[in-house]
Coordinates of C-alpha atoms in Angstrom, one line a residue:
X1 CA 17.9 -10.6 -6.3
X2 CA 14.2 -9.8 -5.8
X3 CA 12.6 -10.2 -2.5
X4 CA 10.0 -12.6 -2.2
X5 CA 6.5 -11.5 -1.7
X6 CA 3.4 -13.3 -0.2
X7 CA 0.0 -12.6 -0.7
X8 CA -1.7 -11.5 2.5
X9 CA -4.8 -13.2 1.5
X10 CA -3.8 -16.6 0.4
X11 CA -0.3 -16.8 1.9
X12 CA 1.0 -18.2 -1.4
X13 CA 4.3 -16.5 -2.8
X14 CA 3.7 -14.1 -5.6
X15 CA 5.2 -15.3 -8.8
X16 CA 8.0 -13.2 -10.1
X17 CA 6.0 -12.8 -13.3
X18 CA 3.0 -11.4 -11.5
X19 CA 5.5 -9.2 -9.5
X20 CA 7.0 -7.6 -12.6
X21 CA 3.9 -7.5 -14.4
X22 CA 2.4 -5.2 -11.7
X23 CA 5.4 -3.1 -11.3
X24 CA 5.3 -2.6 -15.1
X25 CA 1.8 -1.2 -14.8
X26 CA 1.6 2.6 -15.3
X27 CA -0.1 4.8 -12.9
X28 CA -2.9 4.9 -15.6
X29 CA -3.7 1.4 -15.2
X30 CA -4.4 1.5 -11.5
X31 CA -7.9 2.2 -10.3
X32 CA -8.4 6.0 -9.5
X33 CA -8.6 5.4 -5.7
X34 CA -5.4 3.2 -5.7
X35 CA -3.8 6.2 -7.5
X36 CA -5.1 8.6 -4.9
X37 CA -3.6 6.3 -1.9
X38 CA -0.4 6.1 -3.8
X39 CA -0.4 9.8 -4.5
X40 CA -0.9 10.6 -0.8
X41 CA 2.7 9.5 -0.2
X42 CA 4.2 12.0 -2.5
X43 CA 6.6 14.7 -1.7
X44 CA 8.7 12.6 0.8
X45 CA 5.8 12.1 3.4
X46 CA 6.8 9.9 6.1
X47 CA 5.0 6.5 6.6
X48 CA 1.3 6.9 7.4
X49 CA -1.3 5.0 8.9
X50 CA -4.7 4.0 7.2
X51 CA -6.4 7.0 9.2
X52 CA -3.8 9.3 8.1
X53 CA -4.3 8.4 4.2
X54 CA -7.9 8.9 4.8
X55 CA -7.3 12.4 6.0
X56 CA -5.1 13.3 3.3
X57 CA -7.0 11.9 0.3
X58 CA -10.5 12.7 1.8
X59 CA -11.5 9.1 1.2
X60 CA -13.7 7.1 3.7
X61 CA -11.5 4.9 5.8
X62 CA -13.3 1.9 4.6
X63 CA -12.4 2.5 0.9
X64 CA -8.8 3.5 2.1
X65 CA -8.6 0.1 3.9
X66 CA -9.7 -1.8 0.9
X67 CA -7.4 -0.1 -1.5
X68 CA -4.4 -0.3 1.0
X69 CA -4.8 -4.3 1.1
X70 CA -5.1 -4.3 -2.8
X71 CA -1.8 -2.5 -2.9
X72 CA -0.2 -4.4 -0.1
X73 CA -1.1 -7.6 -1.9
X74 CA 0.4 -6.2 -5.2
X75 CA 3.5 -5.4 -3.5
X76 CA 3.1 -1.7 -4.1
X77 CA 2.9 -0.7 -0.5
X78 CA 4.7 -2.2 2.6
X79 CA 4.0 -2.3 6.3
X80 CA 7.2 -0.6 7.8
X81 CA 6.2 -0.3 11.5
X82 CA 3.6 0.3 13.9
X83 CA 2.5 3.2 16.2
X84 CA 0.3 3.4 19.3
X85 CA -3.0 5.6 18.7
X86 CA -3.3 7.6 21.8
X87 CA -7.0 7.7 21.8
X88 CA -7.8 4.1 21.6
X89 CA -4.4 2.5 22.8
X90 CA -4.4 0.2 19.9
X91 CA -1.5 -0.5 17.6
X92 CA -1.9 0.8 14.0
X93 CA 0.3 -0.2 11.0
X94 CA 2.6 2.3 9.3
X95 CA 2.7 2.2 5.4
X96 CA 5.3 3.2 3.0
X97 CA 5.5 2.8 -0.8
X98 CA 7.7 0.1 -2.1
X99 CA 10.3 1.4 -4.2
X100 CA 10.6 0.0 -7.9
X101 CA 13.4 -2.5 -8.0
X102 CA 16.3 -1.3 -10.3
X103 CA 16.2 -2.8 -13.8

């Protein structure tokens, strides 16, 4: 059974066919910056914040935020928790790659 995914922007359920089509995409079909964000999670890295991803990829935080939103909407990344930033005392989302469903 596949988990239902809802779009963060529209709030509507993402159709199974949309999910299947997205997960069928190869890494070549992702944009270069989306690929960089996903590659930041390689080698068993623990969940990261957007700022962590920006530091690992050397991308601007604003660019990382946009690519993370696209990957969250597409079901490639998921929010798995949060942590408090000690400098700003704000809560930051922890992100992780969503494993592909077994076929």
